PDB file of C-alpha atoms in Angstrom:
ATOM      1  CA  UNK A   1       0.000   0.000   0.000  1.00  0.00           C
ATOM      2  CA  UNK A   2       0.867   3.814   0.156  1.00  0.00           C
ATOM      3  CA  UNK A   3       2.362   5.157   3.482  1.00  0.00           C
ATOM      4  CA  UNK A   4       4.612   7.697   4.531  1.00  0.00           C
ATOM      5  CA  UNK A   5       6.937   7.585   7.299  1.00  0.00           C
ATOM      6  CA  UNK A   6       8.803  10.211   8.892  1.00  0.00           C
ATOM      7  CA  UNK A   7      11.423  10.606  11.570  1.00  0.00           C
ATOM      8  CA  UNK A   8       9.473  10.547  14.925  1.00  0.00           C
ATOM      9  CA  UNK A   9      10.031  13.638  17.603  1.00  0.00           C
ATOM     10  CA  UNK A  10       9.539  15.650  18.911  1.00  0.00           C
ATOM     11  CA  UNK A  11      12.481  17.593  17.420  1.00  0.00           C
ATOM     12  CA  UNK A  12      14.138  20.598  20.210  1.00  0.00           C
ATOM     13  CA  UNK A  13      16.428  23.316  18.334  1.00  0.00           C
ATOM     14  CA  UNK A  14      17.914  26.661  19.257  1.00  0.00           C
ATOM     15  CA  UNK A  15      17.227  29.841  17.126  1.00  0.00           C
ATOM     16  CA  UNK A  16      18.882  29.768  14.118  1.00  0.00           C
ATOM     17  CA  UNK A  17      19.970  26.345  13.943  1.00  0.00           C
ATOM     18  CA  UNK A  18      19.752  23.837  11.091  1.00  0.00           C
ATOM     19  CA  UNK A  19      16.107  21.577  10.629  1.00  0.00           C
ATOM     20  CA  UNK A  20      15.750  18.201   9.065  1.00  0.00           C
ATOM     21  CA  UNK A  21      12.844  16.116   9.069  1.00  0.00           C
ATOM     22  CA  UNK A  22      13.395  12.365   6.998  1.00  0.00           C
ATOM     23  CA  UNK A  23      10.525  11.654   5.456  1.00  0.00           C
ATOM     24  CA  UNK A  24      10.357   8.346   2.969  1.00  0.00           C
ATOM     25  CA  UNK A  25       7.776   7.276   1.320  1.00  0.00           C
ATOM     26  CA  UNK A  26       6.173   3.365  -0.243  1.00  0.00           C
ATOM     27  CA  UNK A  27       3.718   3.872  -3.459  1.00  0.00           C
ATOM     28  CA  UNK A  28       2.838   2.405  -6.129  1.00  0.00           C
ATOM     29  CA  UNK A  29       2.912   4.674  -8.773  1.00  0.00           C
ATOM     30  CA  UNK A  30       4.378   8.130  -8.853  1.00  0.00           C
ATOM     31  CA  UNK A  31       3.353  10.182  -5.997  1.00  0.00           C
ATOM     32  CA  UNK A  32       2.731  13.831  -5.415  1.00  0.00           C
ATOM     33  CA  UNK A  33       4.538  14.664  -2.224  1.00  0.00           C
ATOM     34  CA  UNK A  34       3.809  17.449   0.243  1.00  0.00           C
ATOM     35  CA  UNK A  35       4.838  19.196   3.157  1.00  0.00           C
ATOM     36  CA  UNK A  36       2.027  20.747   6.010  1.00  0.00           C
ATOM     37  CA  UNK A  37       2.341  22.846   8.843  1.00  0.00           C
ATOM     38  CA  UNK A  38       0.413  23.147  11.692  1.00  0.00           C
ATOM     39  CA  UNK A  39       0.558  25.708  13.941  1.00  0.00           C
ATOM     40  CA  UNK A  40      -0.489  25.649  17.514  1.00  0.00           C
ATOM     41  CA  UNK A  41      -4.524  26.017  17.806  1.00  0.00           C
ATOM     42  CA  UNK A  42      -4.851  26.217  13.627  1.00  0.00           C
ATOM     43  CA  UNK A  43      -5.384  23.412  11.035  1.00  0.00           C
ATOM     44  CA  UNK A  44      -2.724  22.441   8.602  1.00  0.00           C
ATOM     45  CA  UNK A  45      -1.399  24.353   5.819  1.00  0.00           C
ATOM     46  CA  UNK A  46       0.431  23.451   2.825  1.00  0.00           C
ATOM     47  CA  UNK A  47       4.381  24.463   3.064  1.00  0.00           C
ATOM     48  CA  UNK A  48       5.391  23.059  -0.142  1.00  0.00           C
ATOM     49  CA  UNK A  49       5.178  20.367  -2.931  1.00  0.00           C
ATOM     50  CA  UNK A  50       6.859  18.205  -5.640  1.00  0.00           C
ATOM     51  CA  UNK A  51       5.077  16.646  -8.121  1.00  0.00           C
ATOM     52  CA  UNK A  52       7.820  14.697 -10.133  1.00  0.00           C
ATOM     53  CA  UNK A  53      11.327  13.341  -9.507  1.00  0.00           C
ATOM     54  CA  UNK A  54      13.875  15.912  -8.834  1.00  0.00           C
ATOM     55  CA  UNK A  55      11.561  19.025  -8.292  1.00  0.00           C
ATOM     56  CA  UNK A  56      12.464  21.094  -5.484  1.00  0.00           C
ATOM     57  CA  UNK A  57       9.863  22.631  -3.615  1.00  0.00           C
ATOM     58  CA  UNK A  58      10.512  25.611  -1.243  1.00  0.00           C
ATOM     59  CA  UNK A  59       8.608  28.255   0.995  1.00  0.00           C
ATOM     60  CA  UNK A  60       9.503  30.279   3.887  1.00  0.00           C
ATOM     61  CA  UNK A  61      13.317  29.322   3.803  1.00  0.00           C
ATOM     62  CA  UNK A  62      12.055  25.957   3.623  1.00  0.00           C
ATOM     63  CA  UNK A  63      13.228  23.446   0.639  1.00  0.00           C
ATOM     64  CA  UNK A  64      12.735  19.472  -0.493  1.00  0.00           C
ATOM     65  CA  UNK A  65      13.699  17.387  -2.822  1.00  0.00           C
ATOM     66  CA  UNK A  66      11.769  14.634  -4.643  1.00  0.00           C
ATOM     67  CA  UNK A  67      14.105  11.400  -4.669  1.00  0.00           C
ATOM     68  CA  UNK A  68      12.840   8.814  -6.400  1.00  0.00           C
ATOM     69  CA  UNK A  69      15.819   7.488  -6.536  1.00  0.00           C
ATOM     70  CA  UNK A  70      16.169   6.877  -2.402  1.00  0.00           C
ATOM     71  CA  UNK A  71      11.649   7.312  -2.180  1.00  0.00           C
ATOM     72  CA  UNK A  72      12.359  10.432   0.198  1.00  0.00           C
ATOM     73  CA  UNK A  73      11.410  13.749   0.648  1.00  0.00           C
ATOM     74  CA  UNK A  74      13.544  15.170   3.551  1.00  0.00           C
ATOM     75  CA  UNK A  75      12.410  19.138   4.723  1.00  0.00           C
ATOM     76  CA  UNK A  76      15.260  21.402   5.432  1.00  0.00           C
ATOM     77  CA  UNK A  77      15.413  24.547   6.559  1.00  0.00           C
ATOM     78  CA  UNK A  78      18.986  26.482   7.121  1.00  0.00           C
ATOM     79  CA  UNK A  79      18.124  29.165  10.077  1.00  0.00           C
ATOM     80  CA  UNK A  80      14.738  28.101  11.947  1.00  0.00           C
ATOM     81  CA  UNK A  81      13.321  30.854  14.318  1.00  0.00           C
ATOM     82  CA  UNK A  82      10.544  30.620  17.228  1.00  0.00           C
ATOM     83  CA  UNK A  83       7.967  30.978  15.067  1.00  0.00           C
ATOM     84  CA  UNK A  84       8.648  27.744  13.086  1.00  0.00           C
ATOM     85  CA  UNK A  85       7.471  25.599  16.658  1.00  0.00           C
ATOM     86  CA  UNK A  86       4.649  23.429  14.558  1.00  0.00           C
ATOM     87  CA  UNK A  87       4.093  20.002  13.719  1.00  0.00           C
ATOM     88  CA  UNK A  88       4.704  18.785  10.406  1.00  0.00           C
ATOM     89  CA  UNK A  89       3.495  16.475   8.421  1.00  0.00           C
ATOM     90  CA  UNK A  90       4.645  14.860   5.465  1.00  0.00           C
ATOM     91  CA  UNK A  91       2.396  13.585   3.031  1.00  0.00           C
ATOM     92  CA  UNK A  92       1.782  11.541  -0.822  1.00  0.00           C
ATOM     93  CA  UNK A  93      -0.707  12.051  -3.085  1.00  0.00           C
ATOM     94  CA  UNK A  94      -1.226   9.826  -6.332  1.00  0.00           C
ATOM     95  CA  UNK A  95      -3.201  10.401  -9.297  1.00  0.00           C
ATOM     96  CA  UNK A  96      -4.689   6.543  -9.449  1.00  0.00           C
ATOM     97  CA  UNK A  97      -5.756   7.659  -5.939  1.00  0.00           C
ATOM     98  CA  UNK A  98      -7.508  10.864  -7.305  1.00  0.00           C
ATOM     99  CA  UNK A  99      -4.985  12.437  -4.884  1.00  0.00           C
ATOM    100  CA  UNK A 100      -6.329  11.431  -1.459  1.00  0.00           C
ATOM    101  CA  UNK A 101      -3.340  12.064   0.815  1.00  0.00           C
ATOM    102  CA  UNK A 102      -1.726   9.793   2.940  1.00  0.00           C
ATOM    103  CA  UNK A 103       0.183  11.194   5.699  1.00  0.00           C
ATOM    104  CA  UNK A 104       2.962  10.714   8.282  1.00  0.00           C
ATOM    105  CA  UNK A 105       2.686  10.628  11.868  1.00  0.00           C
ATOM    106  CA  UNK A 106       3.494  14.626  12.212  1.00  0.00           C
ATOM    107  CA  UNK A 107       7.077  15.535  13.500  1.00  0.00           C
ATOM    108  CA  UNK A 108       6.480  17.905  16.571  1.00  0.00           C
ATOM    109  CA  UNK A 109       9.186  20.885  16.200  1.00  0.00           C
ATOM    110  CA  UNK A 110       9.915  23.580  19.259  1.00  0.00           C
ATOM    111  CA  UNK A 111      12.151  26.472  19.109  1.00  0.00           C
ATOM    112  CA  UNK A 112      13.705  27.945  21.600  1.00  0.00           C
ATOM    113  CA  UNK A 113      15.198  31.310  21.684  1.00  0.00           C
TER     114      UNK A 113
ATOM    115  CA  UNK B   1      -7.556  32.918   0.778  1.00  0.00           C
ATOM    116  CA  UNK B   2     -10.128  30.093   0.925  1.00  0.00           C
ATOM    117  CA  UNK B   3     -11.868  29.234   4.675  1.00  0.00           C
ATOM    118  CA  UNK B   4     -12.515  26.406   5.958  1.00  0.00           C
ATOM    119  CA  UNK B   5     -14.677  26.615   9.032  1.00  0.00           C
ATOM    120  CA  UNK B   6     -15.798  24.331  11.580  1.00  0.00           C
ATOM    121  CA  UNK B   7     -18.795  24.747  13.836  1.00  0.00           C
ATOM    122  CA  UNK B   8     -17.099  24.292  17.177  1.00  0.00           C
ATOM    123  CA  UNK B   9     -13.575  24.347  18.341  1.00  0.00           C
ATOM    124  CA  UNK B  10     -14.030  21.610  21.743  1.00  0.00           C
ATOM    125  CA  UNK B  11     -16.677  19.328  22.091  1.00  0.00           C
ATOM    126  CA  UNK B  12     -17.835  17.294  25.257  1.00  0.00           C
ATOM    127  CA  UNK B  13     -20.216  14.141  25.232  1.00  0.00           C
ATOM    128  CA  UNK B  14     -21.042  11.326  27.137  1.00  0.00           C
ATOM    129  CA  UNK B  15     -20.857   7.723  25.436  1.00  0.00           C
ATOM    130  CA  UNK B  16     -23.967   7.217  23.524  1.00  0.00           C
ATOM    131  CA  UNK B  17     -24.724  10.658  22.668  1.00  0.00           C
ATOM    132  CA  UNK B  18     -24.957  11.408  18.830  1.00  0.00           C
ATOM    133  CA  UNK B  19     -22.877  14.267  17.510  1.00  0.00           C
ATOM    134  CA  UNK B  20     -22.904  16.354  14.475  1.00  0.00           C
ATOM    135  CA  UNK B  21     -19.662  18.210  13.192  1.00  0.00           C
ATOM    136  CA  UNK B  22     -20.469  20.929  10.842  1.00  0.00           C
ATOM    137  CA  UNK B  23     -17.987  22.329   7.972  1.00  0.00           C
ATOM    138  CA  UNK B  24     -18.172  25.071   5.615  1.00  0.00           C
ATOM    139  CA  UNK B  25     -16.012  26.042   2.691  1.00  0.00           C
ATOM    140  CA  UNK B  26     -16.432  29.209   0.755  1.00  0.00           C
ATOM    141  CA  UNK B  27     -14.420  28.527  -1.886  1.00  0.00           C
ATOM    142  CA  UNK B  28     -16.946  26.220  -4.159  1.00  0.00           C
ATOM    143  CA  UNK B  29     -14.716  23.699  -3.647  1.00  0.00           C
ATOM    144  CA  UNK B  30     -15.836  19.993  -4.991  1.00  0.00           C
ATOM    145  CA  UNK B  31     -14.104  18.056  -2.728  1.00  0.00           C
ATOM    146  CA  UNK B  32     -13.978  17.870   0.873  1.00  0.00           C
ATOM    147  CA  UNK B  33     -12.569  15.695   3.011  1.00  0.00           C
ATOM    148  CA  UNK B  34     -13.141  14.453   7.085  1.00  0.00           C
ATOM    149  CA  UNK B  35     -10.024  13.317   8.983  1.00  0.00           C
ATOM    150  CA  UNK B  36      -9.174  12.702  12.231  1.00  0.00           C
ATOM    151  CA  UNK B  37      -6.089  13.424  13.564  1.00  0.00           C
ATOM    152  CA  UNK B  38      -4.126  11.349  16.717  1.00  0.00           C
ATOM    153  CA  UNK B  39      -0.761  11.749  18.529  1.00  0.00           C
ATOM    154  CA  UNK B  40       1.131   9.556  16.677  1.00  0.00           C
ATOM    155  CA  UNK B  41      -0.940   8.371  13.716  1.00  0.00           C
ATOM    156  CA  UNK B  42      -0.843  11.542  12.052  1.00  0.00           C
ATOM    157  CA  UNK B  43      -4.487  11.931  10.076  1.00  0.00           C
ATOM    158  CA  UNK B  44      -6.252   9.222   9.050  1.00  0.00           C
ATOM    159  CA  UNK B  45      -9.023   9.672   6.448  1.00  0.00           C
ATOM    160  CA  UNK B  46     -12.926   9.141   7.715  1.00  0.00           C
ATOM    161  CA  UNK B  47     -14.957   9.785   4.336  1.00  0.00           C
ATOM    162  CA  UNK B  48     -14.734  12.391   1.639  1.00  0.00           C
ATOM    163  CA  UNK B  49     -16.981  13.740  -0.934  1.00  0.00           C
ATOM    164  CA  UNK B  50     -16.310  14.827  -4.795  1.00  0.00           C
ATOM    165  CA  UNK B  51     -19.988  16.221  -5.240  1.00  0.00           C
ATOM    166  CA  UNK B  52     -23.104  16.935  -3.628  1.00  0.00           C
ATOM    167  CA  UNK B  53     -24.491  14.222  -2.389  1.00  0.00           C
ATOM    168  CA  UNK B  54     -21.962  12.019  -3.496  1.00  0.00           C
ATOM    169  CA  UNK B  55     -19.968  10.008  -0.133  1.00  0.00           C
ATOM    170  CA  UNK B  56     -17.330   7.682  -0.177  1.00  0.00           C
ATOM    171  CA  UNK B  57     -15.728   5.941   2.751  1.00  0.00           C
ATOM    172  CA  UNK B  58     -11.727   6.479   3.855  1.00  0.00           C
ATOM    173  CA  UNK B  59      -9.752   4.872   5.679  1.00  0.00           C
ATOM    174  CA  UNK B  60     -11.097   4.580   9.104  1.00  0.00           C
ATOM    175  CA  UNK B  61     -15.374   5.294   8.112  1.00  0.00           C
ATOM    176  CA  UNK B  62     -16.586   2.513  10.998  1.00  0.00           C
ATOM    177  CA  UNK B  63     -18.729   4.400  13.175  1.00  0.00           C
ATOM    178  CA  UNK B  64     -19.188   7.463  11.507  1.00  0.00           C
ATOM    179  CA  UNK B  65     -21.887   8.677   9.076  1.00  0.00           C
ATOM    180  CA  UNK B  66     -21.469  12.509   6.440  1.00  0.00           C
ATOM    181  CA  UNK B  67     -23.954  14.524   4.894  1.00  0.00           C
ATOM    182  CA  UNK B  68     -23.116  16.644   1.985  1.00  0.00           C
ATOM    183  CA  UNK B  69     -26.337  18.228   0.752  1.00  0.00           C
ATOM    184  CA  UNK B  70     -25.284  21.472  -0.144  1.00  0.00           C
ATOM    185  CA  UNK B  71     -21.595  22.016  -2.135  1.00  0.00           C
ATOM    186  CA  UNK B  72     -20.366  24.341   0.705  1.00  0.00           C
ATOM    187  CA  UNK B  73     -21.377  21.984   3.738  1.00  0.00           C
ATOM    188  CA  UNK B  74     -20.071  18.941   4.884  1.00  0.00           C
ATOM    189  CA  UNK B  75     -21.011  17.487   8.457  1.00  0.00           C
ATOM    190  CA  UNK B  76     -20.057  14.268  10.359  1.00  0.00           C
ATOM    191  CA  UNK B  77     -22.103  12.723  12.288  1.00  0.00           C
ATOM    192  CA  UNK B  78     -21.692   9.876  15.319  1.00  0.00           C
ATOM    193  CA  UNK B  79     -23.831   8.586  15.616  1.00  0.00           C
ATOM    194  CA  UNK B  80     -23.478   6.883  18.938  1.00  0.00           C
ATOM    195  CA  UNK B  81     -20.148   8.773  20.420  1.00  0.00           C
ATOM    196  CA  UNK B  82     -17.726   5.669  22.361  1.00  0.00           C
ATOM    197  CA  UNK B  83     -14.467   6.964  23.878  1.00  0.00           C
ATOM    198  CA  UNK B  84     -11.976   6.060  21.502  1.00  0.00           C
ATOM    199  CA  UNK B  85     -13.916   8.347  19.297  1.00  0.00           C
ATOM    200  CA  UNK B  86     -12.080  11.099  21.590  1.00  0.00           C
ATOM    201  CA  UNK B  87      -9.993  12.975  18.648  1.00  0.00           C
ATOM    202  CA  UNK B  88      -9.174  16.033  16.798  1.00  0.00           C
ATOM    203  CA  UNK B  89     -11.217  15.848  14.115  1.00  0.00           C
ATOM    204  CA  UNK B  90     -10.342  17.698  11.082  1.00  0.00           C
ATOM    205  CA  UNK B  91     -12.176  19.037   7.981  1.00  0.00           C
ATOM    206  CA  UNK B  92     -10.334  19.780   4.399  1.00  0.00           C
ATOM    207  CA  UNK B  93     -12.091  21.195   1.086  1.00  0.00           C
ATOM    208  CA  UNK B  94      -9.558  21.231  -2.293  1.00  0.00           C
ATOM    209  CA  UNK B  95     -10.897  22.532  -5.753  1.00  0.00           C
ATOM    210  CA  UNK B  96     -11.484  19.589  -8.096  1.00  0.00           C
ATOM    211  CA  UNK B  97      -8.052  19.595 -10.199  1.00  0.00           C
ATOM    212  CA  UNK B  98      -5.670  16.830  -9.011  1.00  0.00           C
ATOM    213  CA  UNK B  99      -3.078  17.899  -7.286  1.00  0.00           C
ATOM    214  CA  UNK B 100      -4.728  20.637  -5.502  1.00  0.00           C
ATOM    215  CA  UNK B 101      -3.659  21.283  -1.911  1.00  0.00           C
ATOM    216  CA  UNK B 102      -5.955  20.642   1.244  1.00  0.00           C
ATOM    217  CA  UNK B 103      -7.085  23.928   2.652  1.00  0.00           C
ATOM    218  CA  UNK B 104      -7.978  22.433   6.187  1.00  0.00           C
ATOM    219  CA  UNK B 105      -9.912  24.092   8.999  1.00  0.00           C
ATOM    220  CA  UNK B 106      -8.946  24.598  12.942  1.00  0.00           C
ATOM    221  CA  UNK B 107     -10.803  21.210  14.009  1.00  0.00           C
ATOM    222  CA  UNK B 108     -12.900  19.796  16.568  1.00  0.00           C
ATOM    223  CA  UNK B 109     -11.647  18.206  19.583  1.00  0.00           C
ATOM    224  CA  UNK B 110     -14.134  16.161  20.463  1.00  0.00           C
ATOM    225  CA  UNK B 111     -14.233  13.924  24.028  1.00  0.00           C
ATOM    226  CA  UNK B 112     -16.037  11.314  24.745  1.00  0.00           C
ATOM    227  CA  UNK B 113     -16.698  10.565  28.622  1.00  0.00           C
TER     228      UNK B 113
END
């Protein structure tokens, strides 16, 4: 079946310090991946997307790469600040699937100042 | 920017009781999407709809019912609440191109005593 799985947390960093998150992926097919954030209190919001091997997709400092190659989909961002304390989620989407996502367990992410 | 908006931010019932979870889009989205959403499962699908009146079950649809009579409304219902029903429950609309992100709303937490 189609699953994602991402590193568990939660995840504690200093301003200004470097973010991961691993995120790999099983489908059959070639998946639409996706990055959410959820804020404390809100619903999630999309952060970014690739649709196709190689594609980079980036917001808010944030960047990922589709690797087919290794099935992943790491996030990275170079400098977090406070205001990136979420949880995020990584998630697939596949056309045979009419795009219902499937989604990781959420990677809980505090920063402190 | 689209909204997604859910009837009532917290929820209490007792076991037994039946519950309805409203959701509005105002967006004309076609699709929209139920999910609930636990501390270490990450969201797991309950039903979705691609039209009005159109339903079909998710992942996880075993005790829970939707209504979609009107494009901009969704609503869950329990029908009889148990306590491992106790979640964040979480409402998405997208517009009816694939790849189209979620545009969620700032769920329900529901408990069930």
């Amino acid at each position: 079946g189609n699953s994602v799985t991402q590193m568990e947390g939660p995840v504690t960093l200093s301003e200004e310090a470097f973010l991961t998150i691993n995120c790999t992926y099983t489908a059959t097919g070639y998946p639409s991946l996706f990055w959410y954030v959820q804020y404390p209190g809100e619903g999630l919001q999309l952060l970014l997307k690739a649709t196709k091997a190689d594609d980079k997709g980036s917001n808010k400092g944030f960047e990922a790469t589709y690797r087919k190659e290794t099935t992943s989909f790491h996030l990275e961002k170079g400098s977090v600040q406070v205001s990136d304390s979420a949880v995020y989620f990584c998630a697939l989407g596949l056309r045979a699937n009419d795009y219902k996502l499937s989604f990781g367990a959420g990677t809980t992410v505090t920063v402190r100042a | 920017d689209v909204k997604v908006t859910q009837s009532s931010r917290y929820l209490v019932k007792r076991t037994g009781e039946k519950v309805f979870l409203e959701c509005v889009q105002d967006m004309d989205h076609e699709n929209m999407f139920w999910y609930r959403q636990d501390p270490g499962l990450g969201l797991r699908l309950i039903y979705f709809s691609y039209d009005v009146k159109m339903k079909e079950k998710g992942d996880i649809p075993e005790g829970y019912s939707v209504s979609r009579e009107k494009k901009e409304r969704f609503s869950l219902i329990l029908e009889s609440t148990s306590t491992n029903q106790t979640s964040m429950y979480l409402c998405a609309s997208s517009s009816g191109s694939g790849n189209s992100p979620l545009h969620f709303g700032n769920g329900t937490r529901l408990t069930v005593t």
